CSV table of C-alpha atoms in Angstrom, one decimal:
chain,number,residue,atom,x,y,z
T,26,LEU,CA,17.4,-13.7,24.0
T,27,CYS,CA,18.2,-13.0,20.4
T,28,CYS,CA,19.1,-9.5,19.3
T,29,CYS,CA,15.5,-8.6,18.6
T,30,GLU,CA,13.9,-10.0,21.7
T,31,TYR,CA,13.4,-8.4,25.1
T,32,VAL,CA,11.6,-8.9,28.4
T,33,ASP,CA,8.9,-6.2,28.8
T,34,ARG,CA,7.9,-4.3,32.0
T,35,ARG,CA,5.4,-7.1,32.8
T,36,GLY,CA,8.1,-9.8,32.7
T,37,ARG,CA,6.9,-11.3,29.4
T,38,ARG,CA,9.1,-12.1,26.5
T,39,ASN,CA,8.4,-10.1,23.4
T,40,HIS,CA,9.8,-9.4,19.9
T,41,LEU,CA,10.5,-6.1,18.2
T,42,ALA,CA,8.4,-7.1,15.2
T,43,ALA,CA,5.4,-7.2,17.6
T,44,CYS,CA,5.8,-3.7,18.9
T,45,CYS,CA,2.3,-2.7,17.6
T,46,CYS,CA,0.5,-5.8,18.7
T,47,ASP,CA,-1.6,-6.3,21.9
T,48,CYS,CA,-1.5,-2.6,22.8
T,49,GLU,CA,-4.8,-2.4,24.7
T,50,GLU,CA,-4.1,1.1,26.0
T,51,LEU,CA,-3.5,2.5,22.6
T,52,ASP,CA,-6.4,0.6,21.0
T,53,ASP,CA,-8.8,1.9,23.6
T,54,GLY,CA,-7.5,5.4,23.2
T,55,CYS,CA,-8.0,5.3,19.4
T,56,ASP,CA,-11.5,3.9,19.8
T,57,ARG,CA,-12.4,6.7,22.2
T,58,TRP,CA,-10.9,9.3,20.0
T,59,LEU,CA,-12.8,8.1,16.9
T,60,THR,CA,-16.1,8.0,18.9
T,61,CYS,CA,-15.4,11.4,20.5
T,62,LYS,CA,-15.2,10.1,24.0
T,63,SER,CA,-12.9,11.4,26.7
T,64,LEU,CA,-10.0,9.3,27.9
T,65,PRO,CA,-10.2,7.8,31.4
T,66,PRO,CA,-7.8,9.2,34.0
T,67,GLY,CA,-4.2,8.0,33.6
T,68,ALA,CA,-4.8,6.7,30.0
T,69,LEU,CA,-2.1,9.0,28.5
T,70,GLU,CA,0.4,8.0,31.1
T,71,ARG,CA,-0.2,4.3,30.5
T,72,ILE,CA,0.1,4.8,26.7
T,73,ALA,CA,3.3,6.7,27.2
T,74,ASP,CA,4.7,3.9,29.4
T,75,THR,CA,3.9,1.3,26.8
T,76,ILE,CA,5.5,3.2,24.0
T,77,ALA,CA,8.6,3.9,26.1
T,78,ASP,CA,8.9,0.2,27.0
T,79,ARG,CA,8.6,-0.9,23.4
T,80,LEU,CA,10.9,1.7,21.9
T,81,ARG,CA,14.0,-0.4,21.5
T,82,VAL,CA,16.9,-1.2,19.2
T,83,PRO,CA,18.4,-4.6,18.5
T,84,TRP,CA,21.5,-5.5,20.5
T,85,PHE,CA,23.7,-8.6,21.1
T,86,SER,CA,22.1,-9.9,24.3
T,87,GLY,CA,18.6,-8.6,23.6
T,88,ALA,CA,16.9,-5.4,22.4
T,89,VAL,CA,17.9,-2.3,24.4
T,90,LYS,CA,15.3,0.2,25.5
T,91,ILE,CA,15.8,3.8,24.2
T,92,ASN,CA,15.3,6.5,26.7
T,93,VAL,CA,12.6,8.7,25.2
T,94,SER,CA,14.1,11.9,26.6
T,95,LEU,CA,17.2,11.3,24.4
T,96,VAL,CA,15.3,11.5,21.1
T,97,PRO,CA,14.0,15.2,21.0
T,98,PRO,CA,17.5,16.8,21.1
T,99,LEU,CA,18.9,14.5,18.5
T,100,VAL,CA,16.0,15.2,16.1
T,101,LEU,CA,14.8,18.7,16.8
T,102,LEU,CA,18.0,20.6,17.3
T,103,PRO,CA,19.4,20.2,13.8
T,104,VAL,CA,16.0,20.8,12.3
T,105,PHE,CA,15.4,24.0,14.2
T,106,LEU,CA,18.9,25.3,13.5
T,107,HIS,CA,18.6,24.6,9.8
T,108,VAL,CA,15.2,26.2,9.6
T,109,ALA,CA,16.5,29.2,11.6
T,110,ALA,CA,19.2,29.7,9.0
T,111,LEU,CA,16.7,30.2,6.2
T,112,HIS,CA,15.8,33.7,7.2
T,113,PHE,CA,16.6,36.3,9.9
T,114,LEU,CA,13.0,36.4,11.3
T,115,LEU,CA,12.8,32.6,11.5
T,116,GLY,CA,16.1,32.6,13.4
T,117,LEU,CA,14.8,35.2,15.8
T,118,ILE,CA,11.6,33.3,16.5
T,119,ILE,CA,13.3,29.9,16.9
T,120,LEU,CA,16.3,31.1,19.0
T,121,THR,CA,13.8,33.0,21.3
T,122,SER,CA,11.5,30.1,21.7
T,123,LEU,CA,14.1,27.4,22.4
T,124,PRO,CA,15.1,28.7,25.9
T,125,VAL,CA,11.4,29.1,26.8
T,126,VAL,CA,10.7,25.5,25.8
T,127,VAL,CA,13.8,24.2,27.7
T,128,LEU,CA,12.8,26.2,30.9
T,129,TRP,CA,9.2,24.9,30.6
T,130,TYR,CA,10.4,21.3,30.4
T,131,TYR,CA,12.8,21.9,33.3
T,132,TYR,CA,10.0,23.2,35.6
T,133,LEU,CA,7.7,20.4,34.4
T,134,THR,CA,10.2,17.6,35.4
T,135,HIS,CA,11.3,19.5,38.5
T,136,ARG,CA,7.7,19.7,39.8
T,137,ARG,CA,7.1,16.0,39.1
T,138,LYS,CA,10.4,15.1,40.8
T,139,GLU,CA,11.5,13.2,37.7
T,140,ARG,CA,15.0,12.4,36.5
T,141,THR,CA,15.6,12.9,32.8
T,142,LEU,CA,18.4,12.6,30.3
T,143,PHE,CA,17.0,15.3,28.1
T,144,PHE,CA,19.3,18.1,29.4
T,145,LEU,CA,22.4,15.9,29.4
T,146,SER,CA,21.7,14.7,25.8
T,147,LEU,CA,20.9,18.2,24.7
T,148,GLY,CA,24.2,19.5,26.1
T,149,LEU,CA,26.3,16.7,24.7
T,150,PHE,CA,24.6,16.7,21.3
T,151,SER,CA,24.8,20.5,21.1
T,152,LEU,CA,28.6,20.3,21.7
T,153,GLY,CA,29.0,17.6,19.0
T,154,TYR,CA,26.8,19.3,16.5
T,155,MET,CA,28.4,22.8,17.0
T,156,TYR,CA,31.9,21.2,16.5
T,157,TYR,CA,30.7,19.4,13.4
T,158,VAL,CA,29.3,22.7,11.9
T,159,PHE,CA,32.6,24.4,12.8
T,160,LEU,CA,34.7,21.8,11.0
T,161,ARG,CA,32.4,21.7,8.0
T,162,GLU,CA,31.4,25.3,7.5
T,163,VAL,CA,34.0,27.5,9.1
T,164,VAL,CA,37.4,25.7,8.8
T,165,PRO,CA,37.2,25.2,5.0
T,166,ARG,CA,37.0,29.0,4.5
T,167,GLY,CA,40.8,29.1,5.3
T,168,HIS,CA,40.8,31.8,8.0
T,169,VAL,CA,41.2,29.4,10.9
T,170,GLU,CA,44.7,28.0,11.6
T,171,TYR,CA,45.5,24.4,12.4
T,172,SER,CA,46.8,25.4,15.9
T,173,GLN,CA,43.4,27.1,16.7
T,174,VAL,CA,41.5,23.9,15.7
T,175,VAL,CA,43.8,21.9,18.0
T,176,THR,CA,43.3,24.3,20.8
T,177,LEU,CA,39.5,24.2,20.4
T,178,THR,CA,39.6,20.4,20.2
T,179,CYS,CA,41.7,20.1,23.4
T,180,GLY,CA,39.3,22.3,25.3
T,181,LEU,CA,36.4,20.1,24.2
T,182,ILE,CA,38.3,17.0,25.3
T,183,LEU,CA,39.2,18.5,28.7
T,184,MET,CA,35.6,19.6,29.2
T,185,LEU,CA,34.3,16.0,28.5
T,186,ALA,CA,36.9,14.5,30.8
T,187,ALA,CA,35.8,16.8,33.6
T,188,LEU,CA,32.1,16.1,32.9
T,189,SER,CA,32.9,12.3,33.1
T,190,ARG,CA,34.4,12.8,36.5
T,191,ALA,CA,31.5,15.0,37.6
T,192,LYS,CA,29.1,12.2,36.6
T,193,LYS,CA,30.6,9.9,39.2
T,194,ASP,CA,29.7,9.5,42.9
T,195,PRO,CA,29.0,12.9,44.3
T,196,GLY,CA,29.5,11.6,47.9
T,197,TYR,CA,26.4,9.5,48.6
T,198,LEU,CA,26.1,8.5,52.3
T,199,PRO,CA,26.1,4.7,52.7
T,200,ILE,CA,22.7,3.1,53.1
T,201,PRO,CA,22.3,1.0,56.2
T,202,ALA,CA,22.9,-2.7,55.4
T,203,GLY,CA,19.8,-4.7,54.6
T,204,ASN,CA,17.7,-1.4,54.5
T,205,GLU,CA,17.2,-1.9,58.1
T,206,LYS,CA,15.9,1.1,60.1
T,207,PRO,CA,18.7,1.9,62.5
T,208,SER,CA,17.7,2.9,66.0
T,209,HIS,CA,18.6,6.4,67.1
T,210,GLN,CA,17.0,6.4,70.5
T,211,GLY,CA,20.4,6.3,72.2
T,212,LEU,CA,21.4,9.6,70.6
T,213,PRO,CA,20.8,12.8,72.6
T,214,ASN,CA,17.8,14.7,71.4
T,215,GLU,CA,19.7,17.9,71.1
T,216,SER,CA,22.1,16.4,68.5
T,217,ILE,CA,19.5,15.0,66.0
T,218,ARG,CA,16.7,16.8,64.2
T,219,GLY,CA,14.0,15.1,62.2
T,220,SER,CA,13.9,15.8,58.5
T,221,SER,CA,11.6,14.0,56.1
T,222,SER,CA,12.3,16.2,53.1
T,223,GLY,CA,16.0,16.6,53.5
T,224,LEU,CA,15.7,20.4,53.7
T,225,HIS,CA,16.7,20.9,57.3
T,226,GLY,CA,20.3,20.2,57.3
T,227,VAL,CA,21.7,23.4,58.7
T,228,SER,CA,21.0,25.1,62.0
T,229,GLY,CA,22.6,27.1,64.7
T,230,ALA,CA,25.7,29.4,64.3
T,231,ALA,CA,29.4,28.7,64.4
T,232,SER,CA,30.8,29.9,67.7
T,233,SER,CA,33.7,28.0,69.2
T,234,ARG,CA,36.3,26.1,67.2
T,235,ALA,CA,38.0,23.5,69.4
T,236,VAL,CA,38.7,19.8,69.0
T,237,ASN,CA,39.7,17.6,72.0
T,238,GLY,CA,40.3,20.7,74.0
T,239,LYS,CA,42.7,22.2,71.6
T,240,ALA,CA,41.8,25.2,69.5
T,241,LYS,CA,42.4,24.9,65.8
T,242,GLY,CA,44.0,27.6,63.6
T,243,TYR,CA,41.7,30.0,61.8
T,244,CYS,CA,42.2,28.3,58.4
T,245,ARG,CA,42.6,24.8,59.7
T,246,MET,CA,39.4,24.6,61.7
T,247,SER,CA,36.8,22.1,60.6
T,248,ALA,CA,34.6,23.8,58.1
T,249,GLU,CA,32.3,20.7,57.9
T,250,GLN,CA,31.1,20.6,61.5
T,251,PRO,CA,31.7,23.8,63.5
T,252,ALA,CA,30.4,23.9,67.0
T,253,GLY,CA,26.7,24.6,67.2
T,254,VAL,CA,25.9,22.9,64.0
T,255,LYS,CA,23.9,19.8,64.6
T,256,LYS,CA,23.7,16.5,62.8
T,257,ASP,CA,20.2,15.5,61.7
T,258,TRP,CA,18.2,12.4,61.0
T,259,CYS,CA,16.9,11.6,57.5
T,260,THR,CA,13.6,9.8,57.6
T,261,LYS,CA,13.9,8.9,53.9
T,262,CYS,CA,17.3,7.1,54.1
T,263,GLN,CA,17.0,6.2,57.7
T,264,LEU,CA,20.4,7.5,58.7
T,265,VAL,CA,22.1,10.3,60.6
T,266,ARG,CA,23.6,12.9,58.3
T,267,PRO,CA,26.7,14.8,59.0
T,268,ALA,CA,26.7,18.6,58.9
T,269,ARG,CA,26.0,20.1,55.4
T,270,ALA,CA,24.7,16.8,54.0
T,271,GLY,CA,21.3,16.8,52.4
T,272,HIS,CA,18.7,14.5,50.9
T,273,CYS,CA,18.1,14.7,47.1
T,274,ARG,CA,14.5,14.1,46.3
T,275,LEU,CA,15.4,13.2,42.7
T,276,CYS,CA,18.1,10.7,43.4
T,277,GLY,CA,16.6,9.4,46.6
T,278,ARG,CA,19.9,9.5,48.4
T,279,CYS,CA,21.7,11.6,51.0
T,280,VAL,CA,24.8,13.4,49.7
T,281,ARG,CA,27.7,14.8,51.7
T,282,ARG,CA,27.9,18.6,51.4
T,283,LEU,CA,25.1,18.6,48.9
T,284,ASP,CA,25.1,21.7,46.7
T,285,HIS,CA,22.2,20.9,44.3
T,286,HIS,CA,20.9,18.4,41.8
T,287,CYS,CA,22.1,19.5,38.4
T,288,VAL,CA,19.8,18.5,35.5
T,289,TRP,CA,22.6,19.1,33.0
T,290,ILE,CA,24.6,16.2,34.3
T,291,ASN,CA,21.6,14.3,35.6
T,292,SER,CA,23.3,13.9,39.0
T,293,CYS,CA,23.9,15.6,42.3
T,294,VAL,CA,26.7,18.0,42.9
T,295,GLY,CA,28.3,17.2,46.3
T,296,GLU,CA,31.6,16.8,48.1
T,297,GLN,CA,33.2,14.3,45.8
T,298,ASN,CA,32.4,15.9,42.4
T,299,HIS,CA,32.0,19.6,43.1
T,300,GLN,CA,35.5,20.4,41.9
T,301,ALA,CA,35.0,18.4,38.6
T,302,PHE,CA,31.7,20.2,38.1
T,303,ILE,CA,33.4,23.6,38.3
T,304,LEU,CA,36.1,22.4,35.9
T,305,ALA,CA,33.5,21.2,33.4
T,306,LEU,CA,31.7,24.6,33.6
T,307,SER,CA,35.0,26.5,33.2
T,308,PHE,CA,36.2,24.5,30.3
T,309,PHE,CA,32.9,24.7,28.6
T,310,THR,CA,32.6,28.5,28.9
T,311,LEU,CA,36.2,29.1,27.7
T,312,THR,CA,35.9,26.7,24.8
T,313,SER,CA,32.6,28.0,23.7
T,314,VAL,CA,33.7,31.6,23.8
T,315,TYR,CA,36.8,30.7,21.9
T,316,GLY,CA,34.8,28.9,19.2
T,317,ILE,CA,32.4,31.8,18.9
T,318,THR,CA,35.3,34.2,18.5
T,319,LEU,CA,36.9,32.1,15.7
T,320,THR,CA,33.6,31.7,13.9
T,321,LEU,CA,32.7,35.5,14.0
T,322,HIS,CA,36.2,36.4,12.9
T,323,THR,CA,35.7,34.1,9.8
T,324,ILE,CA,32.1,35.1,8.7
T,325,CYS,CA,32.3,38.8,9.9
T,326,ARG,CA,35.8,39.8,9.1
T,327,GLY,CA,37.0,43.3,10.2
T,328,ARG,CA,34.7,43.5,13.2
T,329,THR,CA,35.2,42.7,16.8
T,330,PRO,CA,33.3,39.6,18.1
T,331,PHE,CA,30.9,41.6,20.2
T,332,VAL,CA,30.0,44.0,17.4
T,333,ALA,CA,29.7,41.1,14.9
T,334,LEU,CA,27.3,39.2,17.1
T,335,PHE,CA,24.8,42.0,16.7
T,336,TYR,CA,25.7,43.5,13.4
T,337,CYS,CA,27.1,41.2,10.7
T,338,PRO,CA,26.1,42.3,7.2
T,339,GLY,CA,26.1,39.5,4.7
T,340,ALA,CA,25.6,36.8,7.3
T,341,TYR,CA,22.5,35.6,5.5
T,342,SER,CA,24.0,36.1,2.0
T,343,ASP,CA,24.6,32.3,1.7
T,344,TYR,CA,23.3,29.4,3.6
T,345,SER,CA,26.7,28.3,5.0
T,346,SER,CA,27.3,31.7,6.6
T,347,ALA,CA,23.6,31.8,7.8
T,348,LEU,CA,24.0,28.4,9.5
T,349,SER,CA,27.3,29.3,11.1
T,350,PHE,CA,25.8,32.6,12.4
T,351,THR,CA,22.7,30.9,13.7
T,352,CYS,CA,24.9,28.3,15.5
T,353,VAL,CA,27.0,31.2,17.0
T,354,TRP,CA,23.8,32.8,18.5
T,355,TYR,CA,22.7,29.4,19.8
T,356,CYS,CA,26.1,28.9,21.4
T,357,ALA,CA,26.0,32.5,22.8
T,358,ILE,CA,22.6,31.8,24.5
T,359,VAL,CA,23.8,28.5,26.0
T,360,THR,CA,27.1,30.0,27.1
T,361,THR,CA,25.4,32.9,28.8
T,362,GLY,CA,23.3,30.5,30.8
T,363,MET,CA,26.2,28.3,31.8
T,364,GLY,CA,28.3,31.4,32.5
T,365,TYR,CA,25.7,32.6,34.9
T,366,ILE,CA,25.7,29.2,36.7
T,367,LEU,CA,29.5,29.3,36.9
T,368,LEU,CA,29.4,32.9,38.3
T,369,ILE,CA,27.0,31.9,41.1
T,370,GLN,CA,29.1,28.8,41.9
T,371,LEU,CA,32.3,30.8,42.2
T,372,LEU,CA,30.6,33.4,44.4
T,373,ASN,CA,29.2,30.6,46.6
T,374,ILE,CA,32.6,29.0,46.9
T,375,SER,CA,34.1,32.4,47.9
T,376,TYR,CA,31.6,32.7,50.7
T,377,ASN,CA,31.7,28.9,51.5
T,378,VAL,CA,28.0,28.4,51.1
T,379,THR,CA,26.2,25.8,49.0
T,380,GLU,CA,23.2,26.3,46.8
T,381,ARG,CA,21.1,24.2,49.1
T,382,GLU,CA,22.1,26.3,52.2
T,383,ALA,CA,21.4,29.5,50.3
T,384,ARG,CA,17.8,28.3,49.5
T,385,LEU,CA,17.3,27.3,53.2
T,386,ALA,CA,18.6,30.7,54.3
T,387,LEU,CA,16.2,32.5,52.0
T,388,ARG,CA,13.3,30.4,53.1
T,389,ASP,CA,14.1,30.9,56.8
T,390,ASN,CA,15.2,34.5,56.3
T,391,THR,CA,18.5,33.9,58.1
T,392,GLY,CA,21.0,34.9,55.4
T,393,ARG,CA,22.3,38.2,54.0
T,394,ARG,CA,21.9,39.1,50.3
T,395,LEU,CA,25.2,40.3,48.9
T,396,LEU,CA,26.3,41.6,45.5
T,397,GLY,CA,22.8,42.5,44.4
T,398,GLY,CA,21.3,39.2,45.6
T,399,LEU,CA,23.8,37.0,43.6
T,400,VAL,CA,25.0,35.3,46.7
T,401,ILE,CA,23.4,34.5,50.1
T,402,ASP,CA,25.9,34.6,53.0
T,403,THR,CA,24.6,32.4,55.8
T,404,GLY,CA,27.6,33.3,58.1
T,405,GLN,CA,28.1,29.8,59.3
T,406,TYR,CA,31.0,28.6,57.3
T,407,ASN,CA,32.5,31.8,55.9
T,408,ARG,CA,36.1,32.1,57.1
T,409,GLY,CA,37.5,34.5,54.5
T,410,LEU,CA,38.2,34.3,50.8
T,411,LEU,CA,41.5,32.3,51.0
T,412,CYS,CA,40.3,29.9,53.7
T,413,ASN,CA,37.0,29.3,51.8
T,414,TRP,CA,38.8,28.4,48.6
T,415,GLY,CA,41.4,26.4,50.5
T,416,HIS,CA,38.6,24.4,52.0
T,417,PHE,CA,36.9,23.9,48.6
T,418,LEU,CA,40.2,22.7,46.9
T,419,SER,CA,40.7,20.2,49.7
T,420,LEU,CA,37.2,18.7,49.6
T,421,ARG,CA,38.2,15.3,48.1
T,422,SER,CA,41.4,15.1,50.2
T,423,SER,CA,39.4,15.6,53.4
T,424,PRO,CA,39.2,12.6,55.8
T,425,PRO,CA,36.3,10.3,55.0
T,426,GLN,CA,33.1,10.6,57.1
T,427,HIS,CA,32.0,7.7,59.3
T,428,SER,CA,29.2,5.6,57.9
T,429,ALA,CA,25.7,5.9,59.3
T,430,GLU,CA,26.1,2.5,61.1
T,431,ASP,CA,29.2,3.8,62.9
T,432,ILE,CA,27.4,7.0,64.0
T,433,VAL,CA,24.4,5.1,65.3
């Protein structure tokens, strides 16, 4: 293939110059629109699939398809922020509507069980664009020292490094070789429970703590498979899952110690990447708060950051200050959301409960609401604050689980 050729979803060889040719779905849709006829069921989905397949850029070994979900953040975010900087009321309307639109899109994709790069691209592009505005509009004013710029840059780099690690394997359970359906008839019925949706991974209560007849210490007991907690069978992946593992309906895989599927990294958070996920959230929150503080000290001198965030006379006196102040409020909204996620994660770790287990406990009414409902204590794996954090910090160093074939 040359740089402008590609193989479409039907297996035919096409060229970028012919992107508007032979589009039967779009032609039929235009004809019906001109004649005031209604579109047949599924017509819009077929048109969207065709456009998504033909939206490509030239590349060395053939045209590369562009993910449509990457485009809106790259185009709309700068436009919205620049429009919001024109007037205070425009900024209020846009900054209020942006979270609503993002939440609406999240529930739309979540209900359809779709994976999307929209949130990951929004987060990464927001970081890059906020850093660009900081260097272009705030630093030239001369109130930010070189060491502060270096500190902010290092925080950004550390956050990206942690995010890169969090994007790797969360702890997927190995799929049986050849996609063969392993037989589990030989396993005792009391040790396996059927689960088609992957939402029944926790049952029973932790009672005794003994291995090979020897009782373990309080902090050294196995937090993964206490007595009374049963393995269960996943009908989707056709394998036996260890305790605390779960099936992600978006990734289509079972994950060891599944916490949740995070749309912001477009991946699951599980045993192998939970620590990196917490690091990424922590670095992001600290770096964002530091950047907001530096910016407010520059454009609203003489006021504390919290006061300047709500009362900054002269912020809209010139366009540069207005854009910086608008970006500060955008960062504050995003940081508040990420800070809430980080708080919930830290509380869950302190009680040794995953987000998935908390949802199951709420559904089955088996957990206790603590701290005003911020955390759900299931009581199964909670061994005290120090032991819970010790278990979390040793997740990746824990002995590997046996594969599904070995269990079967």
